[in-house]
Amino acid sequence: MTSELVTPSDEHREEIVGLMRVAFNLGSAAVAERAAWLPVEKMRCVLEGDRIVAAAAARDFRQWFGGRELGMSGIWGVVTAPEHRGGGLATRGVTELLEVARAKGQQLSVLYPATQRPYRGMGYELAGTMTRHAVALDDLPRGPAGPLTVEEYDPTRDLDGIRACYRASVSGHQGPIDSDDPDWWPQKILGRWFSDDVQRAVVARGASGIEGYASFTFGSDQGPLDFEYSINCRHFVATSVEGWASLLTYLRGFRGLGRTLKFTGPPAHPVALLVEEQRVRPAWSFQWMLRLLDVVGALEGRGYSPVSGEMVLAVEDPLFPENRGPWRLVAEGGVVSVSPAASGDSGGDRVRPISIGTLSSLYSGFLSAYDAVGLGLVDEAEAPGLARLFGGPAAWMHDFF
């Protein structure tokens, strides 16, 4: 039967959610809410006859690399009916979403893969982590209340201050994201995502404004009582030691029925320095994948340490011919410019072409240049220049999308 790639409409909402229930093992409690929320205009579906057999969606983000933000398309909700898997149907939907993202100027795309093989075939590669840390509430610092006032979040007063606090805390890191989608901050980060969520958000307010905030839900935690719980932070963020101390004191007050604090952040979380013993430990980690959509825009758009030098990269990209090299990269004091290089400048057969996936993994700092040499992915002669450009802290994200 002939298949057709379409942008779904309102009439397809329940069918898409039904497909997601099968693919993601979703419960039935929030089906109506999920169907109403679906941003169908940002989705692509494959129809066979009048039945949806595959779907994919995108969300608009900005992502930090080297202290600068780049446009990023977050791919999510990639599903295929079990009896249609392996035929590349979802890949068709993702490919069109990538073409749309590149056409509107987004330089990057990121996704959390349920399986890696098809995404590697599309040019994605491992690039960073989402790490959830855990610490017992009893292990949080004891003592008097923190120096700042901790108050319940007021959406009419505090949203801009929270967003400023977030940006100040993450802008020096590799990988965190932000979004101007109208539901991202009010609902996804600070609100009740679905009506059965038990959710709360608080801010730590200092003389200069909001210096920290926590948005969290309650989850079950094993203990002698059925209703003991963990505090699961969507965001747990501060820009000062006073902000951290005040939030930790506030959250410690939940101990008793509350047992554990869980929060996302960098793989080596700074909160560990504020806890007396080695009790802040990673409880869960999942790797995300990155693809450069626009090689020139991505290389010129991110920030770098103050390096200088010049190199030529012969880039391979089967999906976007415009990304194919060779490209001449010139770095002057941490500012990189990229221009086409004559084919002979790449050293002919002496330089191994670099795939778009390998370049994406190097770009984020997930893959070191010297490890790439050991894996046979780049030429040894290119390693010093790539290491100077892309060496840095591990990339990570707070948010699952």
mmCIF file of C-alpha atoms in Angstrom:
data_model
loop_
_atom_site.group_PDB
_atom_site.id
_atom_site.type_symbol
_atom_site.label_atom_id
_atom_site.label_comp_id
_atom_site.label_asym_id
_atom_site.label_seq_id
_atom_site.Cartn_x
_atom_site.Cartn_y
_atom_site.Cartn_z
ATOM 1 C CA MET A 1 0.000 0.000 0.000
ATOM 2 C CA THR A 2 1.278 3.496 -0.865
ATOM 3 C CA SER A 3 2.185 5.685 2.111
ATOM 4 C CA GLU A 4 1.856 9.471 2.320
ATOM 5 C CA LEU A 5 3.745 11.940 4.534
ATOM 6 C CA VAL A 6 1.422 14.629 5.928
ATOM 7 C CA THR A 7 1.151 17.323 8.555
ATOM 8 C CA PRO A 8 -1.611 16.033 10.855
ATOM 9 C CA SER A 9 -4.678 18.001 11.864
ATOM 10 C CA ASP A 10 -6.958 18.085 14.890
ATOM 11 C CA GLU A 11 -8.837 15.016 13.707
ATOM 12 C CA HIS A 12 -5.659 12.947 14.109
ATOM 13 C CA ARG A 13 -4.919 13.804 17.760
ATOM 14 C CA GLU A 14 -6.430 10.758 19.426
ATOM 15 C CA GLU A 15 -4.990 8.391 16.828
ATOM 16 C CA ILE A 16 -1.469 9.788 17.355
ATOM 17 C CA VAL A 17 -1.766 9.432 21.131
ATOM 18 C CA GLY A 18 -3.022 5.890 20.648
ATOM 19 C CA LEU A 19 0.088 5.116 18.618
ATOM 20 C CA MET A 20 2.277 6.683 21.316
ATOM 21 C CA ARG A 21 0.571 4.581 23.994
ATOM 22 C CA VAL A 22 1.625 1.426 22.188
ATOM 23 C CA ALA A 23 5.142 2.640 21.396
ATOM 24 C CA PHE A 24 5.935 4.236 24.769
ATOM 25 C CA ASN A 25 3.797 2.085 27.090
ATOM 26 C CA LEU A 26 1.828 5.137 28.247
ATOM 27 C CA GLY A 27 -0.933 4.786 30.794
ATOM 28 C CA SER A 28 -4.491 5.733 29.977
ATOM 29 C CA ALA A 29 -4.976 8.338 32.730
ATOM 30 C CA ALA A 30 -3.960 11.408 30.740
ATOM 31 C CA VAL A 31 -4.892 10.357 27.202
ATOM 32 C CA ALA A 32 -7.448 13.132 26.709
ATOM 33 C CA GLU A 33 -5.049 15.774 28.035
ATOM 34 C CA ARG A 34 -2.179 14.519 25.881
ATOM 35 C CA ALA A 35 -4.394 14.539 22.798
ATOM 36 C CA ALA A 36 -5.546 18.114 23.472
ATOM 37 C CA TRP A 37 -1.974 19.296 24.039
ATOM 38 C CA LEU A 38 -0.310 17.752 20.970
ATOM 39 C CA PRO A 39 1.235 20.476 18.730
ATOM 40 C CA VAL A 40 0.035 18.819 15.537
ATOM 41 C CA GLU A 41 1.256 21.692 13.369
ATOM 42 C CA LYS A 42 4.843 20.751 14.330
ATOM 43 C CA MET A 43 4.390 17.055 13.578
ATOM 44 C CA ARG A 44 4.695 14.827 10.539
ATOM 45 C CA CYS A 45 2.768 11.586 10.133
ATOM 46 C CA VAL A 46 2.894 8.739 7.633
ATOM 47 C CA LEU A 47 -0.510 7.597 6.421
ATOM 48 C CA GLU A 48 -1.254 4.236 4.860
ATOM 49 C CA GLY A 49 -4.734 4.597 3.549
ATOM 50 C CA ASP A 50 -6.521 6.506 6.304
ATOM 51 C CA ARG A 51 -4.430 5.063 9.150
ATOM 52 C CA ILE A 52 -1.455 6.744 10.839
ATOM 53 C CA VAL A 53 1.411 4.244 11.038
ATOM 54 C CA ALA A 54 4.305 6.547 12.033
ATOM 55 C CA ALA A 55 4.805 10.022 13.481
ATOM 56 C CA ALA A 56 7.493 12.477 14.574
ATOM 57 C CA ALA A 57 7.468 15.942 16.134
ATOM 58 C CA ALA A 58 9.801 18.901 16.674
ATOM 59 C CA ARG A 59 10.064 21.632 19.284
ATOM 60 C CA ASP A 60 12.018 24.899 18.891
ATOM 61 C CA PHE A 61 14.892 25.512 21.309
ATOM 62 C CA ARG A 62 18.048 27.490 21.743
ATOM 63 C CA GLN A 63 21.100 25.602 22.999
ATOM 64 C CA TRP A 64 24.262 26.921 24.640
ATOM 65 C CA PHE A 65 27.721 26.045 23.395
ATOM 66 C CA GLY A 66 30.741 28.065 24.424
ATOM 67 C CA GLY A 67 28.633 30.777 26.055
ATOM 68 C CA ARG A 68 26.534 31.450 22.958
ATOM 69 C CA GLU A 69 23.087 30.236 21.938
ATOM 70 C CA LEU A 70 22.268 28.532 18.672
ATOM 71 C CA GLY A 71 18.916 27.589 17.186
ATOM 72 C CA MET A 72 18.095 23.938 17.844
ATOM 73 C CA SER A 73 15.307 21.629 16.684
ATOM 74 C CA GLY A 74 14.385 19.142 19.402
ATOM 75 C CA ILE A 75 13.026 15.967 17.812
ATOM 76 C CA TRP A 76 10.607 13.961 19.950
ATOM 77 C CA GLY A 77 7.595 11.658 19.726
ATOM 78 C CA VAL A 78 9.123 9.474 17.017
ATOM 79 C CA VAL A 79 6.855 6.419 16.812
ATOM 80 C CA THR A 80 6.054 3.633 14.376
ATOM 81 C CA ALA A 81 3.342 1.018 14.653
ATOM 82 C CA PRO A 82 5.026 -2.285 15.605
ATOM 83 C CA GLU A 83 3.989 -4.075 12.419
ATOM 84 C CA HIS A 84 5.525 -1.288 10.283
ATOM 85 C CA ARG A 85 8.914 -0.929 11.994
ATOM 86 C CA GLY A 86 12.110 -1.290 10.038
ATOM 87 C CA GLY A 87 10.749 0.307 6.877
ATOM 88 C CA GLY A 88 12.088 3.820 7.405
ATOM 89 C CA LEU A 89 8.661 5.410 7.804
ATOM 90 C CA ALA A 90 9.492 7.468 10.895
ATOM 91 C CA THR A 91 12.807 8.423 9.271
ATOM 92 C CA ARG A 92 10.821 10.101 6.496
ATOM 93 C CA GLY A 93 9.011 12.229 9.042
ATOM 94 C CA VAL A 94 12.182 13.176 10.933
ATOM 95 C CA THR A 95 13.994 14.023 7.694
ATOM 96 C CA GLU A 96 11.298 16.472 6.648
ATOM 97 C CA LEU A 97 11.347 18.085 10.106
ATOM 98 C CA LEU A 98 15.129 18.522 9.777
ATOM 99 C CA GLU A 99 14.728 20.089 6.344
ATOM 100 C CA VAL A 100 12.182 22.536 7.760
ATOM 101 C CA ALA A 101 14.448 23.355 10.725
ATOM 102 C CA ARG A 102 17.464 24.020 8.514
ATOM 103 C CA ALA A 103 15.417 26.164 6.142
ATOM 104 C CA LYS A 104 14.323 28.432 8.993
ATOM 105 C CA GLY A 105 17.891 28.887 10.252
ATOM 106 C CA GLN A 106 18.287 26.368 13.069
ATOM 107 C CA GLN A 107 21.881 25.171 13.150
ATOM 108 C CA LEU A 108 21.463 22.104 15.387
ATOM 109 C CA SER A 109 19.117 19.227 16.132
ATOM 110 C CA VAL A 110 18.989 17.103 19.294
ATOM 111 C CA LEU A 111 17.006 14.057 20.331
ATOM 112 C CA TYR A 112 16.845 11.458 23.079
ATOM 113 C CA PRO A 113 17.071 8.145 21.199
ATOM 114 C CA ALA A 114 15.032 5.099 22.091
ATOM 115 C CA THR A 115 17.343 3.305 19.656
ATOM 116 C CA GLN A 116 20.504 4.738 18.115
ATOM 117 C CA ARG A 117 21.026 2.929 14.811
ATOM 118 C CA PRO A 118 18.475 4.783 12.632
ATOM 119 C CA TYR A 119 19.546 8.165 13.995
ATOM 120 C CA ARG A 120 23.192 7.469 13.328
ATOM 121 C CA GLY A 121 22.133 6.764 9.771
ATOM 122 C CA MET A 122 20.669 10.279 9.675
ATOM 123 C CA GLY A 123 23.862 11.944 10.926
ATOM 124 C CA TYR A 124 23.227 12.094 14.688
ATOM 125 C CA GLU A 125 25.809 10.991 17.221
ATOM 126 C CA LEU A 126 26.099 10.835 21.009
ATOM 127 C CA ALA A 127 26.802 14.285 22.371
ATOM 128 C CA GLY A 128 25.810 14.741 26.019
ATOM 129 C CA THR A 129 23.843 13.490 28.988
ATOM 130 C CA MET A 130 20.845 14.149 31.137
ATOM 131 C CA THR A 131 21.896 13.061 34.638
ATOM 132 C CA ARG A 132 19.576 12.773 37.617
ATOM 133 C CA HIS A 133 21.290 12.980 41.008
ATOM 134 C CA ALA A 134 19.864 11.823 44.328
ATOM 135 C CA VAL A 135 20.602 12.610 47.967
ATOM 136 C CA ALA A 136 18.699 11.656 51.104
ATOM 137 C CA LEU A 137 16.904 14.610 52.695
ATOM 138 C CA ASP A 138 18.510 13.640 56.001
ATOM 139 C CA ASP A 139 21.937 14.248 54.411
ATOM 140 C CA LEU A 140 21.190 17.845 53.445
ATOM 141 C CA PRO A 141 22.943 20.506 55.537
ATOM 142 C CA ARG A 142 21.550 20.904 59.064
ATOM 143 C CA GLY A 143 21.243 24.230 60.755
ATOM 144 C CA PRO A 144 19.155 27.381 60.807
ATOM 145 C CA ALA A 145 17.104 28.556 57.875
ATOM 146 C CA GLY A 146 19.070 29.681 54.837
ATOM 147 C CA PRO A 147 19.929 33.354 54.441
ATOM 148 C CA LEU A 148 17.335 34.058 51.729
ATOM 149 C CA THR A 149 13.565 34.013 51.906
ATOM 150 C CA VAL A 150 12.050 30.996 50.128
ATOM 151 C CA GLU A 151 8.533 31.710 48.853
ATOM 152 C CA GLU A 152 6.003 29.959 46.674
ATOM 153 C CA TYR A 153 6.345 30.886 43.018
ATOM 154 C CA ASP A 154 3.958 33.581 41.795
ATOM 155 C CA PRO A 155 3.568 33.359 37.989
ATOM 156 C CA THR A 156 2.489 36.983 37.644
ATOM 157 C CA ARG A 157 5.558 38.247 39.514
ATOM 158 C CA ASP A 158 8.370 35.701 39.256
ATOM 159 C CA LEU A 159 8.512 34.209 35.766
ATOM 160 C CA ASP A 160 10.947 36.733 34.274
ATOM 161 C CA GLY A 161 13.180 36.545 37.353
ATOM 162 C CA ILE A 162 13.278 32.742 37.208
ATOM 163 C CA ARG A 163 14.180 32.777 33.544
ATOM 164 C CA ALA A 164 16.966 35.284 34.228
ATOM 165 C CA CYS A 165 18.231 33.094 37.080
ATOM 166 C CA TYR A 166 18.225 30.046 34.823
ATOM 167 C CA ARG A 167 20.080 31.801 32.030
ATOM 168 C CA ALA A 168 22.720 33.130 34.410
ATOM 169 C CA SER A 169 23.269 29.653 35.850
ATOM 170 C CA VAL A 170 23.604 27.713 32.585
ATOM 171 C CA SER A 171 24.998 30.124 29.989
ATOM 172 C CA GLY A 172 28.590 29.120 30.767
ATOM 173 C CA HIS A 173 27.879 25.418 30.274
ATOM 174 C CA GLN A 174 27.718 23.237 27.168
ATOM 175 C CA GLY A 175 24.328 21.908 26.150
ATOM 176 C CA PRO A 176 21.552 23.434 28.309
ATOM 177 C CA ILE A 177 18.494 24.587 26.402
ATOM 178 C CA ASP A 178 15.865 27.316 26.519
ATOM 179 C CA SER A 179 12.628 27.837 24.645
ATOM 180 C CA ASP A 180 10.176 30.639 23.957
ATOM 181 C CA ASP A 181 7.319 28.234 23.191
ATOM 182 C CA PRO A 182 4.381 29.583 25.220
ATOM 183 C CA ASP A 183 3.919 26.356 27.198
ATOM 184 C CA TRP A 184 7.585 25.652 27.987
ATOM 185 C CA TRP A 185 8.187 27.735 31.112
ATOM 186 C CA PRO A 186 4.656 28.262 32.493
ATOM 187 C CA GLN A 187 3.649 24.594 32.104
ATOM 188 C CA LYS A 188 6.529 22.272 31.276
ATOM 189 C CA ILE A 189 9.013 23.713 33.816
ATOM 190 C CA LEU A 190 6.993 25.552 36.449
ATOM 191 C CA GLY A 191 3.456 24.284 36.118
ATOM 192 C CA ARG A 192 1.345 21.179 36.367
ATOM 193 C CA TRP A 193 2.025 19.317 33.131
ATOM 194 C CA PHE A 194 -1.025 17.081 33.596
ATOM 195 C CA SER A 195 -3.885 17.507 36.039
ATOM 196 C CA ASP A 196 -2.944 14.534 38.223
ATOM 197 C CA ASP A 197 0.551 15.916 38.944
ATOM 198 C CA VAL A 198 1.292 17.015 42.509
ATOM 199 C CA GLN A 199 3.523 19.959 41.693
ATOM 200 C CA ARG A 200 5.082 22.911 43.521
ATOM 201 C CA ALA A 201 7.571 25.667 42.671
ATOM 202 C CA VAL A 202 9.445 28.003 45.031
ATOM 203 C CA VAL A 203 11.956 30.834 44.679
ATOM 204 C CA ALA A 204 14.834 31.978 46.859
ATOM 205 C CA ARG A 205 14.677 35.761 46.843
ATOM 206 C CA GLY A 206 17.619 38.008 47.652
ATOM 207 C CA ALA A 207 18.294 41.729 47.524
ATOM 208 C CA SER A 208 19.200 41.493 43.841
ATOM 209 C CA GLY A 209 16.186 39.380 42.905
ATOM 210 C CA ILE A 210 15.697 35.647 42.466
ATOM 211 C CA GLU A 211 18.928 33.777 43.258
ATOM 212 C CA GLY A 212 17.500 30.275 43.056
ATOM 213 C CA TYR A 213 14.362 28.285 42.388
ATOM 214 C CA ALA A 214 13.063 24.734 42.527
ATOM 215 C CA SER A 215 10.165 23.256 40.581
ATOM 216 C CA PHE A 216 9.246 19.768 41.692
ATOM 217 C CA THR A 217 6.707 16.996 41.829
ATOM 218 C CA PHE A 218 6.353 14.154 44.318
ATOM 219 C CA GLY A 219 7.150 10.559 43.456
ATOM 220 C CA SER A 220 6.836 7.326 45.393
ATOM 221 C CA ASP A 221 9.846 6.246 47.448
ATOM 222 C CA GLN A 222 10.282 2.842 49.013
ATOM 223 C CA GLY A 223 9.772 2.867 52.747
ATOM 224 C CA PRO A 224 7.666 1.329 55.518
ATOM 225 C CA LEU A 225 4.748 3.641 54.690
ATOM 226 C CA ASP A 226 3.014 3.529 51.322
ATOM 227 C CA PHE A 227 2.820 7.319 51.076
ATOM 228 C CA GLU A 228 6.487 8.148 51.658
ATOM 229 C CA TYR A 229 7.831 10.117 48.710
ATOM 230 C CA SER A 230 10.764 11.572 46.865
ATOM 231 C CA ILE A 231 11.025 15.185 45.736
ATOM 232 C CA ASN A 232 11.637 15.081 41.980
ATOM 233 C CA CYS A 233 12.909 18.425 40.704
ATOM 234 C CA ARG A 234 12.244 19.424 37.143
ATOM 235 C CA HIS A 235 14.609 22.331 37.775
ATOM 236 C CA PHE A 236 16.807 22.890 40.834
ATOM 237 C CA VAL A 237 18.856 25.995 40.070
ATOM 238 C CA ALA A 238 20.756 28.707 41.926
ATOM 239 C CA THR A 239 23.236 31.435 41.055
ATOM 240 C CA SER A 240 24.774 31.972 44.501
ATOM 241 C CA VAL A 241 25.817 29.942 47.533
ATOM 242 C CA GLU A 242 23.100 31.754 49.478
ATOM 243 C CA GLY A 243 20.534 30.592 46.927
ATOM 244 C CA TRP A 244 21.710 26.975 47.157
ATOM 245 C CA ALA A 245 21.835 27.028 50.958
ATOM 246 C CA SER A 246 18.352 28.471 51.257
ATOM 247 C CA LEU A 247 16.801 25.957 48.863
ATOM 248 C CA LEU A 248 18.560 23.029 50.549
ATOM 249 C CA THR A 249 17.322 24.149 53.970
ATOM 250 C CA TYR A 250 13.792 24.506 52.631
ATOM 251 C CA LEU A 251 13.805 21.079 50.982
ATOM 252 C CA ARG A 252 15.271 19.402 54.056
ATOM 253 C CA GLY A 253 12.094 20.452 55.834
ATOM 254 C CA PHE A 254 10.211 17.768 53.868
ATOM 255 C CA ARG A 255 12.083 14.954 55.633
ATOM 256 C CA GLY A 256 9.934 12.530 57.554
ATOM 257 C CA LEU A 257 7.552 11.315 54.910
ATOM 258 C CA GLY A 258 9.906 12.843 52.358
ATOM 259 C CA ARG A 259 12.965 10.652 51.898
ATOM 260 C CA THR A 260 14.993 11.639 48.829
ATOM 261 C CA LEU A 261 15.770 14.718 46.753
ATOM 262 C CA LYS A 262 16.296 14.062 43.034
ATOM 263 C CA PHE A 263 17.465 16.699 40.573
ATOM 264 C CA THR A 264 19.117 17.042 37.174
ATOM 265 C CA GLY A 265 22.274 18.932 36.331
ATOM 266 C CA PRO A 266 25.865 18.543 35.191
ATOM 267 C CA PRO A 267 27.438 15.112 35.664
ATOM 268 C CA ALA A 268 29.599 16.566 38.451
ATOM 269 C CA HIS A 269 26.994 18.624 40.321
ATOM 270 C CA PRO A 270 28.242 21.537 42.463
ATOM 271 C CA VAL A 271 25.672 20.778 45.200
ATOM 272 C CA ALA A 272 27.961 17.901 46.223
ATOM 273 C CA LEU A 273 30.341 20.511 47.662
ATOM 274 C CA LEU A 274 27.627 21.669 50.083
ATOM 275 C CA VAL A 275 26.817 18.211 51.472
ATOM 276 C CA GLU A 276 29.028 16.962 54.311
ATOM 277 C CA GLU A 277 29.579 13.395 53.123
ATOM 278 C CA GLN A 278 29.792 11.801 49.676
ATOM 279 C CA ARG A 279 26.050 11.276 49.426
ATOM 280 C CA VAL A 280 25.107 13.170 46.249
ATOM 281 C CA ARG A 281 25.231 10.409 43.663
ATOM 282 C CA PRO A 282 24.010 9.932 40.107
ATOM 283 C CA ALA A 283 20.800 7.899 40.187
ATOM 284 C CA TRP A 284 20.062 7.823 36.464
ATOM 285 C CA SER A 285 21.685 9.016 33.256
ATOM 286 C CA PHE A 286 20.590 9.036 29.631
ATOM 287 C CA GLN A 287 22.602 10.159 26.625
ATOM 288 C CA TRP A 288 21.263 12.476 23.951
ATOM 289 C CA MET A 289 22.343 12.785 20.338
ATOM 290 C CA LEU A 290 23.263 15.867 18.314
ATOM 291 C CA ARG A 291 23.321 16.614 14.616
ATOM 292 C CA LEU A 292 24.737 19.728 12.986
ATOM 293 C CA LEU A 293 22.131 20.950 10.500
ATOM 294 C CA ASP A 294 24.204 23.849 9.195
ATOM 295 C CA VAL A 295 27.939 23.176 9.467
ATOM 296 C CA VAL A 296 29.038 26.738 8.711
ATOM 297 C CA GLY A 297 26.408 28.331 10.962
ATOM 298 C CA ALA A 298 27.119 25.919 13.816
ATOM 299 C CA LEU A 299 30.891 26.334 13.674
ATOM 300 C CA GLU A 300 30.742 30.117 13.416
ATOM 301 C CA GLY A 301 27.856 30.510 15.870
ATOM 302 C CA ARG A 302 29.193 28.770 18.979
ATOM 303 C CA GLY A 303 31.747 30.237 21.368
ATOM 304 C CA TYR A 304 35.283 28.962 21.875
ATOM 305 C CA SER A 305 38.152 29.441 24.259
ATOM 306 C CA PRO A 306 40.605 32.108 22.995
ATOM 307 C CA VAL A 307 42.330 29.827 20.483
ATOM 308 C CA SER A 308 43.937 30.783 17.193
ATOM 309 C CA GLY A 309 44.896 28.631 14.258
ATOM 310 C CA GLU A 310 43.764 27.254 10.928
ATOM 311 C CA MET A 311 42.679 23.865 9.601
ATOM 312 C CA VAL A 312 40.734 22.243 6.783
ATOM 313 C CA LEU A 313 37.918 19.756 7.348
ATOM 314 C CA ALA A 314 36.542 17.497 4.640
ATOM 315 C CA VAL A 315 32.990 16.937 5.929
ATOM 316 C CA GLU A 316 30.703 14.141 4.726
ATOM 317 C CA ASP A 317 26.938 14.652 5.004
ATOM 318 C CA PRO A 318 24.647 12.407 2.941
ATOM 319 C CA LEU A 319 21.495 14.334 3.912
ATOM 320 C CA PHE A 320 22.498 17.962 3.303
ATOM 321 C CA PRO A 321 24.919 18.490 0.387
ATOM 322 C CA GLU A 322 25.412 22.107 1.502
ATOM 323 C CA ASN A 323 27.343 20.845 4.540
ATOM 324 C CA ARG A 324 29.912 18.893 2.573
ATOM 325 C CA GLY A 325 33.472 20.169 2.690
ATOM 326 C CA PRO A 326 36.222 20.806 2.407
ATOM 327 C CA TRP A 327 35.921 23.816 4.723
ATOM 328 C CA ARG A 328 38.696 26.102 5.880
ATOM 329 C CA LEU A 329 38.356 27.020 9.579
ATOM 330 C CA VAL A 330 40.262 30.072 10.772
ATOM 331 C CA ALA A 331 40.252 30.828 14.516
ATOM 332 C CA GLU A 332 41.482 34.188 15.786
ATOM 333 C CA GLY A 333 41.231 34.781 19.523
ATOM 334 C CA GLY A 334 38.317 32.370 19.846
ATOM 335 C CA VAL A 335 36.338 33.710 16.869
ATOM 336 C CA VAL A 336 35.957 31.131 14.098
ATOM 337 C CA SER A 337 35.239 31.860 10.458
ATOM 338 C CA VAL A 338 34.484 29.165 7.900
ATOM 339 C CA SER A 339 34.873 29.372 4.136
ATOM 340 C CA PRO A 340 35.049 26.872 1.271
ATOM 341 C CA ALA A 341 38.515 25.432 0.731
ATOM 342 C CA ALA A 342 39.930 24.261 -2.565
ATOM 343 C CA SER A 343 39.718 20.477 -2.775
ATOM 344 C CA GLY A 344 43.509 20.188 -2.829
ATOM 345 C CA ASP A 345 43.751 22.060 0.490
ATOM 346 C CA SER A 346 42.367 19.062 2.355
ATOM 347 C CA GLY A 347 45.486 17.079 1.613
ATOM 348 C CA GLY A 348 43.859 14.766 -0.920
ATOM 349 C CA ASP A 349 43.950 11.155 0.193
ATOM 350 C CA ARG A 350 46.136 11.970 3.215
ATOM 351 C CA VAL A 351 43.225 13.437 5.196
ATOM 352 C CA ARG A 352 40.357 11.194 6.231
ATOM 353 C CA PRO A 353 36.961 12.811 5.590
ATOM 354 C CA ILE A 354 35.000 13.402 8.794
ATOM 355 C CA SER A 355 31.379 12.310 8.984
ATOM 356 C CA ILE A 356 28.696 14.739 10.128
ATOM 357 C CA GLY A 357 27.997 12.482 13.122
ATOM 358 C CA THR A 358 31.634 12.450 14.258
ATOM 359 C CA LEU A 359 31.865 16.222 13.838
ATOM 360 C CA SER A 360 28.664 16.643 15.878
ATOM 361 C CA SER A 361 30.043 14.533 18.738
ATOM 362 C CA LEU A 362 33.347 16.450 18.691
ATOM 363 C CA TYR A 363 31.452 19.750 18.539
ATOM 364 C CA SER A 364 29.687 19.078 21.843
ATOM 365 C CA GLY A 365 32.855 17.854 23.564
ATOM 366 C CA PHE A 366 31.390 14.374 24.116
ATOM 367 C CA LEU A 367 34.044 12.795 21.899
ATOM 368 C CA SER A 368 37.644 13.874 22.398
ATOM 369 C CA ALA A 369 39.721 14.418 19.284
ATOM 370 C CA TYR A 370 42.335 11.929 20.436
ATOM 371 C CA ASP A 371 39.719 9.256 21.151
ATOM 372 C CA ALA A 372 38.356 9.909 17.661
ATOM 373 C CA VAL A 373 41.803 9.126 16.279
ATOM 374 C CA GLY A 374 41.888 5.884 18.268
ATOM 375 C CA LEU A 375 38.481 4.919 16.857
ATOM 376 C CA GLY A 376 39.657 5.601 13.328
ATOM 377 C CA LEU A 377 37.201 8.469 12.872
ATOM 378 C CA VAL A 378 39.586 11.367 12.174
ATOM 379 C CA ASP A 379 43.093 11.747 10.851
ATOM 380 C CA GLU A 380 45.814 12.012 13.493
ATOM 381 C CA ALA A 381 47.059 15.254 11.968
ATOM 382 C CA GLU A 382 43.709 16.917 12.665
ATOM 383 C CA ALA A 383 43.539 15.951 16.335
ATOM 384 C CA PRO A 384 45.508 18.858 17.892
ATOM 385 C CA GLY A 385 43.418 21.480 16.102
ATOM 386 C CA LEU A 386 40.123 19.744 16.882
ATOM 387 C CA ALA A 387 41.138 19.325 20.526
ATOM 388 C CA ARG A 388 41.920 23.038 20.860
ATOM 389 C CA LEU A 389 38.587 23.999 19.328
ATOM 390 C CA PHE A 390 36.222 21.594 21.040
ATOM 391 C CA GLY A 391 37.916 20.601 24.283
ATOM 392 C CA GLY A 392 35.896 21.603 27.346
ATOM 393 C CA PRO A 393 33.414 20.444 29.959
ATOM 394 C CA ALA A 394 30.947 17.651 29.258
ATOM 395 C CA ALA A 395 27.683 18.705 27.608
ATOM 396 C CA TRP A 396 24.457 18.136 29.537
ATOM 397 C CA MET A 397 20.826 19.191 29.770
ATOM 398 C CA HIS A 398 18.321 19.704 32.588
ATOM 399 C CA ASP A 399 15.360 18.843 30.424
ATOM 400 C CA PHE A 400 13.823 15.838 28.742
ATOM 401 C CA PHE A 401 11.552 16.696 25.834
#
